[in-house]
């Protein structure tokens, strides 16, 4: 399956909104114009934003690893929602779809964030967190070259963060463009 070999495609596909078939046959209808644009790429991380005729409506930072044995991360912010969606994906996980993992812990340096995450399928955990907590999480992640994910007291994964600063900074800039804020963009360059 393509999404297991290239997990970042799942993140990209969730950000795309396609032209209606009728618009394609009649030419581009500016009222339905929708596009996803690459804002930054550094190492295994990319930042994207999605826009339509009303402006930017999604900001995304994602690890774009093609290594199926590596954890892939997707962070999405949507306009008019004071939350961030985080998806953690690994093709080698065997999760029970629909079950909640209450004690998912992200640790970087001496700081930890505890999340409750839902298994969307056997390979994907998802959480929605408040923007303020997301600010703290991003600040913690940016200070380190990797973070550790632990759940079920036995599943331990390392998330490489090399290159993520540029993606997270772009996510912050995009959030400001949408009228939201994930903290100061400039102080974390």
PDB file of N, CA, C and O in Angstrom, residues 58-120:
ATOM      1  N   UNK A  58      -5.709  25.695   5.935  1.00  0.00           N
ATOM      2  CA  UNK A  58      -4.991  24.651   6.665  1.00  0.00           C
ATOM      3  C   UNK A  58      -3.498  24.930   6.623  1.00  0.00           C
ATOM      4  O   UNK A  58      -2.964  25.377   5.616  1.00  0.00           O
ATOM      5  N   UNK A  59      -2.830  24.637   7.738  1.00  0.00           N
ATOM      6  CA  UNK A  59      -1.381  24.713   7.839  1.00  0.00           C
ATOM      7  C   UNK A  59      -0.907  23.337   8.305  1.00  0.00           C
ATOM      8  O   UNK A  59      -1.492  22.766   9.225  1.00  0.00           O
ATOM      9  N   UNK A  60       0.156  22.827   7.686  1.00  0.00           N
ATOM     10  CA  UNK A  60       0.591  21.462   7.982  1.00  0.00           C
ATOM     11  C   UNK A  60       2.108  21.417   8.121  1.00  0.00           C
ATOM     12  O   UNK A  60       2.825  22.014   7.319  1.00  0.00           O
ATOM     13  N   UNK A  61       2.590  20.711   9.117  1.00  0.00           N
ATOM     14  CA  UNK A  61       4.010  20.362   9.249  1.00  0.00           C
ATOM     15  C   UNK A  61       4.040  18.851   9.346  1.00  0.00           C
ATOM     16  O   UNK A  61       3.302  18.255  10.137  1.00  0.00           O
ATOM     17  N   UNK A  62       4.882  18.215   8.551  1.00  0.00           N
ATOM     18  CA  UNK A  62       4.903  16.754   8.545  1.00  0.00           C
ATOM     19  C   UNK A  62       6.296  16.218   8.262  1.00  0.00           C
ATOM     20  O   UNK A  62       7.068  16.847   7.529  1.00  0.00           O
ATOM     21  N   UNK A  63       6.616  15.085   8.861  1.00  0.00           N
ATOM     22  CA  UNK A  63       7.859  14.409   8.510  1.00  0.00           C
ATOM     23  C   UNK A  63       7.549  13.622   7.247  1.00  0.00           C
ATOM     24  O   UNK A  63       6.489  13.030   7.115  1.00  0.00           O
ATOM     25  N   UNK A  64       8.459  13.634   6.306  1.00  0.00           N
ATOM     26  CA  UNK A  64       8.186  13.017   5.019  1.00  0.00           C
ATOM     27  C   UNK A  64       9.039  11.781   4.775  1.00  0.00           C
ATOM     28  O   UNK A  64       9.445  11.512   3.656  1.00  0.00           O
ATOM     29  N   UNK A  65       9.282  11.035   5.812  1.00  0.00           N
ATOM     30  CA  UNK A  65      10.122   9.861   5.671  1.00  0.00           C
ATOM     31  C   UNK A  65       9.460   8.806   4.792  1.00  0.00           C
ATOM     32  O   UNK A  65       8.273   8.571   4.865  1.00  0.00           O
ATOM     33  N   UNK A  66      10.252   8.176   3.945  1.00  0.00           N
ATOM     34  CA  UNK A  66       9.746   7.078   3.116  1.00  0.00           C
ATOM     35  C   UNK A  66      10.142   5.740   3.719  1.00  0.00           C
ATOM     36  O   UNK A  66       9.847   4.691   3.169  1.00  0.00           O
ATOM     37  N   UNK A  67      10.810   5.766   4.856  1.00  0.00           N
ATOM     38  CA  UNK A  67      11.217   4.549   5.548  1.00  0.00           C
ATOM     39  C   UNK A  67      10.033   4.023   6.353  1.00  0.00           C
ATOM     40  O   UNK A  67       9.625   4.639   7.332  1.00  0.00           O
ATOM     41  N   UNK A  68       9.456   2.904   5.942  1.00  0.00           N
ATOM     42  CA  UNK A  68       8.237   2.400   6.573  1.00  0.00           C
ATOM     43  C   UNK A  68       8.440   1.921   7.998  1.00  0.00           C
ATOM     44  O   UNK A  68       7.482   1.725   8.725  1.00  0.00           O
ATOM     45  N   UNK A  69       9.681   1.728   8.426  1.00  0.00           N
ATOM     46  CA  UNK A  69       9.904   1.295   9.799  1.00  0.00           C
ATOM     47  C   UNK A  69      10.089   2.486  10.732  1.00  0.00           C
ATOM     48  O   UNK A  69      10.298   2.328  11.919  1.00  0.00           O
ATOM     49  N   UNK A  70       9.997   3.677  10.200  1.00  0.00           N
ATOM     50  CA  UNK A  70      10.178   4.888  10.981  1.00  0.00           C
ATOM     51  C   UNK A  70       8.829   5.544  11.248  1.00  0.00           C
ATOM     52  O   UNK A  70       7.946   5.525  10.414  1.00  0.00           O
ATOM     53  N   UNK A  71       8.728   6.137  12.400  1.00  0.00           N
ATOM     54  CA  UNK A  71       7.523   6.864  12.779  1.00  0.00           C
ATOM     55  C   UNK A  71       7.395   8.122  11.929  1.00  0.00           C
ATOM     56  O   UNK A  71       8.354   8.844  11.726  1.00  0.00           O
ATOM     57  N   UNK A  72       6.219   8.371  11.413  1.00  0.00           N
ATOM     58  CA  UNK A  72       5.925   9.569  10.644  1.00  0.00           C
ATOM     59  C   UNK A  72       4.986  10.445  11.466  1.00  0.00           C
ATOM     60  O   UNK A  72       4.110   9.938  12.156  1.00  0.00           O
ATOM     61  N   UNK A  73       5.179  11.759  11.391  1.00  0.00           N
ATOM     62  CA  UNK A  73       4.415  12.706  12.198  1.00  0.00           C
ATOM     63  C   UNK A  73       3.725  13.714  11.281  1.00  0.00           C
ATOM     64  O   UNK A  73       4.327  14.202  10.328  1.00  0.00           O
ATOM     65  N   UNK A  74       2.471  14.038  11.593  1.00  0.00           N
ATOM     66  CA  UNK A  74       1.723  15.049  10.847  1.00  0.00           C
ATOM     67  C   UNK A  74       1.038  15.963  11.854  1.00  0.00           C
ATOM     68  O   UNK A  74       0.309  15.496  12.720  1.00  0.00           O
ATOM     69  N   UNK A  75       1.288  17.274  11.752  1.00  0.00           N
ATOM     70  CA  UNK A  75       0.669  18.267  12.617  1.00  0.00           C
ATOM     71  C   UNK A  75      -0.155  19.194  11.726  1.00  0.00           C
ATOM     72  O   UNK A  75       0.387  19.802  10.799  1.00  0.00           O
ATOM     73  N   UNK A  76      -1.468  19.299  11.967  1.00  0.00           N
ATOM     74  CA  UNK A  76      -2.352  20.106  11.126  1.00  0.00           C
ATOM     75  C   UNK A  76      -3.129  21.117  11.959  1.00  0.00           C
ATOM     76  O   UNK A  76      -3.662  20.786  13.010  1.00  0.00           O
ATOM     77  N   UNK A  77      -3.200  22.334  11.461  1.00  0.00           N
ATOM     78  CA  UNK A  77      -3.957  23.421  12.064  1.00  0.00           C
ATOM     79  C   UNK A  77      -4.981  23.871  11.033  1.00  0.00           C
ATOM     80  O   UNK A  77      -4.641  24.083   9.870  1.00  0.00           O
ATOM     81  N   UNK A  78      -6.252  23.985  11.434  1.00  0.00           N
ATOM     82  CA  UNK A  78      -7.305  24.418  10.516  1.00  0.00           C
ATOM     83  C   UNK A  78      -7.880  25.757  10.956  1.00  0.00           C
ATOM     84  O   UNK A  78      -8.008  26.029  12.145  1.00  0.00           O
ATOM     85  N   UNK A  79      -8.245  26.572   9.968  1.00  0.00           N
ATOM     86  CA  UNK A  79      -8.822  27.892  10.245  1.00  0.00           C
ATOM     87  C   UNK A  79     -10.103  27.738  11.060  1.00  0.00           C
ATOM     88  O   UNK A  79     -10.859  26.801  10.872  1.00  0.00           O
ATOM     89  N   UNK A  80     -10.319  28.675  11.969  1.00  0.00           N
ATOM     90  CA  UNK A  80     -11.512  28.732  12.822  1.00  0.00           C
ATOM     91  C   UNK A  80     -11.605  27.583  13.824  1.00  0.00           C
ATOM     92  O   UNK A  80     -12.663  27.324  14.373  1.00  0.00           O
ATOM     93  N   UNK A  81     -10.519  26.872  14.053  1.00  0.00           N
ATOM     94  CA  UNK A  81     -10.507  25.821  15.075  1.00  0.00           C
ATOM     95  C   UNK A  81      -9.333  26.106  16.020  1.00  0.00           C
ATOM     96  O   UNK A  81      -8.193  26.175  15.577  1.00  0.00           O
ATOM     97  N   UNK A  82      -9.589  26.249  17.309  1.00  0.00           N
ATOM     98  CA  UNK A  82      -8.518  26.573  18.258  1.00  0.00           C
ATOM     99  C   UNK A  82      -7.744  25.334  18.712  1.00  0.00           C
ATOM    100  O   UNK A  82      -7.327  25.233  19.856  1.00  0.00           O
ATOM    101  N   UNK A  83      -7.602  24.381  17.818  1.00  0.00           N
ATOM    102  CA  UNK A  83      -6.910  23.131  18.161  1.00  0.00           C
ATOM    103  C   UNK A  83      -5.933  22.738  17.055  1.00  0.00           C
ATOM    104  O   UNK A  83      -5.997  23.245  15.947  1.00  0.00           O
ATOM    105  N   UNK A  84      -5.068  21.822  17.398  1.00  0.00           N
ATOM    106  CA  UNK A  84      -4.103  21.236  16.473  1.00  0.00           C
ATOM    107  C   UNK A  84      -4.402  19.738  16.413  1.00  0.00           C
ATOM    108  O   UNK A  84      -4.687  19.118  17.439  1.00  0.00           O
ATOM    109  N   UNK A  85      -4.323  19.168  15.231  1.00  0.00           N
ATOM    110  CA  UNK A  85      -4.464  17.720  15.098  1.00  0.00           C
ATOM    111  C   UNK A  85      -3.075  17.125  14.873  1.00  0.00           C
ATOM    112  O   UNK A  85      -2.318  17.620  14.035  1.00  0.00           O
ATOM    113  N   UNK A  86      -2.763  16.096  15.635  1.00  0.00           N
ATOM    114  CA  UNK A  86      -1.483  15.408  15.507  1.00  0.00           C
ATOM    115  C   UNK A  86      -1.764  13.964  15.123  1.00  0.00           C
ATOM    116  O   UNK A  86      -2.583  13.297  15.754  1.00  0.00           O
ATOM    117  N   UNK A  87      -1.088  13.498  14.076  1.00  0.00           N
ATOM    118  CA  UNK A  87      -1.179  12.102  13.654  1.00  0.00           C
ATOM    119  C   UNK A  87       0.213  11.486  13.728  1.00  0.00           C
ATOM    120  O   UNK A  87       1.175  12.078  13.237  1.00  0.00           O
ATOM    121  N   UNK A  88       0.319  10.339  14.365  1.00  0.00           N
ATOM    122  CA  UNK A  88       1.555   9.573  14.443  1.00  0.00           C
ATOM    123  C   UNK A  88       1.311   8.260  13.715  1.00  0.00           C
ATOM    124  O   UNK A  88       0.345   7.562  14.021  1.00  0.00           O
ATOM    125  N   UNK A  89       2.160   7.931  12.750  1.00  0.00           N
ATOM    126  CA  UNK A  89       1.935   6.760  11.921  1.00  0.00           C
ATOM    127  C   UNK A  89       3.183   5.884  11.849  1.00  0.00           C
ATOM    128  O   UNK A  89       4.290   6.388  11.722  1.00  0.00           O
ATOM    129  N   UNK A  90       2.972   4.574  11.935  1.00  0.00           N
ATOM    130  CA  UNK A  90       4.045   3.615  11.737  1.00  0.00           C
ATOM    131  C   UNK A  90       3.441   2.350  11.138  1.00  0.00           C
ATOM    132  O   UNK A  90       2.514   1.761  11.714  1.00  0.00           O
ATOM    133  N   UNK A  91       3.952   1.915  10.004  1.00  0.00           N
ATOM    134  CA  UNK A  91       3.422   0.756   9.284  1.00  0.00           C
ATOM    135  C   UNK A  91       3.574  -0.539  10.071  1.00  0.00           C
ATOM    136  O   UNK A  91       2.901  -1.526   9.777  1.00  0.00           O
ATOM    137  N   UNK A  92       4.430  -0.553  11.086  1.00  0.00           N
ATOM    138  CA  UNK A  92       4.667  -1.783  11.857  1.00  0.00           C
ATOM    139  C   UNK A  92       3.836  -1.882  13.128  1.00  0.00           C
ATOM    140  O   UNK A  92       3.942  -2.859  13.863  1.00  0.00           O
ATOM    141  N   UNK A  93       3.038  -0.873  13.420  1.00  0.00           N
ATOM    142  CA  UNK A  93       2.165  -0.944  14.571  1.00  0.00           C
ATOM    143  C   UNK A  93       0.977  -1.856  14.276  1.00  0.00           C
ATOM    144  O   UNK A  93       0.579  -2.034  13.125  1.00  0.00           O
ATOM    145  N   UNK A  94       0.402  -2.415  15.317  1.00  0.00           N
ATOM    146  CA  UNK A  94      -0.805  -3.234  15.212  1.00  0.00           C
ATOM    147  C   UNK A  94      -1.791  -2.759  16.268  1.00  0.00           C
ATOM    148  O   UNK A  94      -2.037  -3.432  17.256  1.00  0.00           O
ATOM    149  N   UNK A  95      -2.353  -1.572  16.026  1.00  0.00           N
ATOM    150  CA  UNK A  95      -3.271  -0.951  16.969  1.00  0.00           C
ATOM    151  C   UNK A  95      -4.687  -1.479  16.773  1.00  0.00           C
ATOM    152  O   UNK A  95      -5.033  -1.963  15.695  1.00  0.00           O
ATOM    153  N   UNK A  96      -5.500  -1.367  17.808  1.00  0.00           N
ATOM    154  CA  UNK A  96      -6.917  -1.707  17.713  1.00  0.00           C
ATOM    155  C   UNK A  96      -7.674  -0.459  17.300  1.00  0.00           C
ATOM    156  O   UNK A  96      -7.847   0.466  18.092  1.00  0.00           O
ATOM    157  N   UNK A  97      -8.130  -0.428  16.047  1.00  0.00           N
ATOM    158  CA  UNK A  97      -8.840   0.725  15.501  1.00  0.00           C
ATOM    159  C   UNK A  97     -10.022   1.113  16.386  1.00  0.00           C
ATOM    160  O   UNK A  97     -10.770   0.271  16.855  1.00  0.00           O
ATOM    161  N   UNK A  98     -10.143   2.413  16.650  1.00  0.00           N
ATOM    162  CA  UNK A  98     -11.234   2.927  17.459  1.00  0.00           C
ATOM    163  C   UNK A  98     -10.951   2.958  18.951  1.00  0.00           C
ATOM    164  O   UNK A  98     -11.720   3.517  19.725  1.00  0.00           O
ATOM    165  N   UNK A  99      -9.856   2.382  19.384  1.00  0.00           N
ATOM    166  CA  UNK A  99      -9.496   2.367  20.809  1.00  0.00           C
ATOM    167  C   UNK A  99      -8.629   3.573  21.145  1.00  0.00           C
ATOM    168  O   UNK A  99      -7.805   4.018  20.361  1.00  0.00           O
ATOM    169  N   UNK A 100      -8.810   4.087  22.358  1.00  0.00           N
ATOM    170  CA  UNK A 100      -8.051   5.231  22.826  1.00  0.00           C
ATOM    171  C   UNK A 100      -6.859   4.781  23.649  1.00  0.00           C
ATOM    172  O   UNK A 100      -6.974   3.902  24.496  1.00  0.00           O
ATOM    173  N   UNK A 101      -5.715   5.408  23.379  1.00  0.00           N
ATOM    174  CA  UNK A 101      -4.512   5.222  24.189  1.00  0.00           C
ATOM    175  C   UNK A 101      -4.430   6.439  25.106  1.00  0.00           C
ATOM    176  O   UNK A 101      -4.226   7.558  24.654  1.00  0.00           O
ATOM    177  N   UNK A 102      -4.648   6.227  26.404  1.00  0.00           N
ATOM    178  CA  UNK A 102      -4.724   7.339  27.363  1.00  0.00           C
ATOM    179  C   UNK A 102      -3.370   7.918  27.738  1.00  0.00           C
ATOM    180  O   UNK A 102      -3.269   9.078  28.091  1.00  0.00           O
ATOM    181  N   UNK A 103      -2.342   7.118  27.712  1.00  0.00           N
ATOM    182  CA  UNK A 103      -1.044   7.559  28.216  1.00  0.00           C
ATOM    183  C   UNK A 103       0.028   7.525  27.140  1.00  0.00           C
ATOM    184  O   UNK A 103       1.009   6.806  27.243  1.00  0.00           O
ATOM    185  N   UNK A 104      -0.145   8.334  26.114  1.00  0.00           N
ATOM    186  CA  UNK A 104       0.879   8.476  25.085  1.00  0.00           C
ATOM    187  C   UNK A 104       1.769   9.623  25.536  1.00  0.00           C
ATOM    188  O   UNK A 104       1.297  10.740  25.770  1.00  0.00           O
ATOM    189  N   UNK A 105       3.049   9.342  25.710  1.00  0.00           N
ATOM    190  CA  UNK A 105       3.965  10.333  26.278  1.00  0.00           C
ATOM    191  C   UNK A 105       5.043  10.689  25.269  1.00  0.00           C
ATOM    192  O   UNK A 105       5.736   9.805  24.748  1.00  0.00           O
ATOM    193  N   UNK A 106       5.176  11.984  24.989  1.00  0.00           N
ATOM    194  CA  UNK A 106       6.258  12.504  24.164  1.00  0.00           C
ATOM    195  C   UNK A 106       7.270  13.140  25.104  1.00  0.00           C
ATOM    196  O   UNK A 106       6.923  14.015  25.890  1.00  0.00           O
ATOM    197  N   UNK A 107       8.504  12.683  25.031  1.00  0.00           N
ATOM    198  CA  UNK A 107       9.552  13.187  25.910  1.00  0.00           C
ATOM    199  C   UNK A 107      10.698  13.734  25.079  1.00  0.00           C
ATOM    200  O   UNK A 107      11.193  13.064  24.172  1.00  0.00           O
ATOM    201  N   UNK A 108      11.097  14.941  25.390  1.00  0.00           N
ATOM    202  CA  UNK A 108      12.254  15.567  24.767  1.00  0.00           C
ATOM    203  C   UNK A 108      13.052  16.228  25.871  1.00  0.00           C
ATOM    204  O   UNK A 108      12.516  17.038  26.618  1.00  0.00           O
ATOM    205  N   UNK A 109      14.328  15.842  25.963  1.00  0.00           N
ATOM    206  CA  UNK A 109      15.192  16.356  27.011  1.00  0.00           C
ATOM    207  C   UNK A 109      14.559  16.012  28.362  1.00  0.00           C
ATOM    208  O   UNK A 109      14.311  14.866  28.649  1.00  0.00           O
ATOM    209  N   UNK A 110      14.243  16.991  29.194  1.00  0.00           N
ATOM    210  CA  UNK A 110      13.647  16.721  30.507  1.00  0.00           C
ATOM    211  C   UNK A 110      12.172  17.114  30.567  1.00  0.00           C
ATOM    212  O   UNK A 110      11.594  17.204  31.639  1.00  0.00           O
ATOM    213  N   UNK A 111      11.581  17.343  29.397  1.00  0.00           N
ATOM    214  CA  UNK A 111      10.189  17.765  29.341  1.00  0.00           C
ATOM    215  C   UNK A 111       9.322  16.681  28.703  1.00  0.00           C
ATOM    216  O   UNK A 111       9.726  16.055  27.732  1.00  0.00           O
ATOM    217  N   UNK A 112       8.149  16.445  29.271  1.00  0.00           N
ATOM    218  CA  UNK A 112       7.231  15.430  28.747  1.00  0.00           C
ATOM    219  C   UNK A 112       5.855  16.024  28.527  1.00  0.00           C
ATOM    220  O   UNK A 112       5.423  16.913  29.258  1.00  0.00           O
ATOM    221  N   UNK A 113       5.184  15.528  27.509  1.00  0.00           N
ATOM    222  CA  UNK A 113       3.797  15.885  27.232  1.00  0.00           C
ATOM    223  C   UNK A 113       3.002  14.588  27.179  1.00  0.00           C
ATOM    224  O   UNK A 113       3.362  13.677  26.446  1.00  0.00           O
ATOM    225  N   UNK A 114       1.937  14.509  27.958  1.00  0.00           N
ATOM    226  CA  UNK A 114       1.073  13.331  27.987  1.00  0.00           C
ATOM    227  C   UNK A 114      -0.159  13.622  27.147  1.00  0.00           C
ATOM    228  O   UNK A 114      -0.811  14.650  27.320  1.00  0.00           O
ATOM    229  N   UNK A 115      -0.471  12.716  26.207  1.00  0.00           N
ATOM    230  CA  UNK A 115      -1.612  12.891  25.317  1.00  0.00           C
ATOM    231  C   UNK A 115      -2.522  11.679  25.373  1.00  0.00           C
ATOM    232  O   UNK A 115      -2.073  10.559  25.626  1.00  0.00           O
ATOM    233  N   UNK A 116      -3.775  11.901  25.106  1.00  0.00           N
ATOM    234  CA  UNK A 116      -4.733  10.829  24.891  1.00  0.00           C
ATOM    235  C   UNK A 116      -4.931  10.765  23.381  1.00  0.00           C
ATOM    236  O   UNK A 116      -5.283  11.772  22.766  1.00  0.00           O
ATOM    237  N   UNK A 117      -4.664   9.599  22.763  1.00  0.00           N
ATOM    238  CA  UNK A 117      -4.727   9.485  21.311  1.00  0.00           C
ATOM    239  C   UNK A 117      -5.631   8.333  20.899  1.00  0.00           C
ATOM    240  O   UNK A 117      -5.658   7.292  21.542  1.00  0.00           O
ATOM    241  N   UNK A 118      -6.336   8.532  19.800  1.00  0.00           N
ATOM    242  CA  UNK A 118      -7.255   7.536  19.262  1.00  0.00           C
ATOM    243  C   UNK A 118      -6.584   6.798  18.115  1.00  0.00           C
ATOM    244  O   UNK A 118      -5.967   7.423  17.245  1.00  0.00           O
ATOM    245  N   UNK A 119      -6.712   5.464  18.098  1.00  0.00           N
ATOM    246  CA  UNK A 119      -6.198   4.672  16.983  1.00  0.00           C
ATOM    247  C   UNK A 119      -7.196   4.774  15.831  1.00  0.00           C
ATOM    248  O   UNK A 119      -8.309   4.265  15.918  1.00  0.00           O
ATOM    249  N   UNK A 120      -6.810   5.462  14.767  1.00  0.00           N
ATOM    250  CA  UNK A 120      -7.688   5.618  13.612  1.00  0.00           C
ATOM    251  C   UNK A 120      -7.736   4.342  12.778  1.00  0.00           C
ATOM    252  O   UNK A 120      -8.740   4.032  12.161  1.00  0.00           O
TER     253      UNK A 120
END
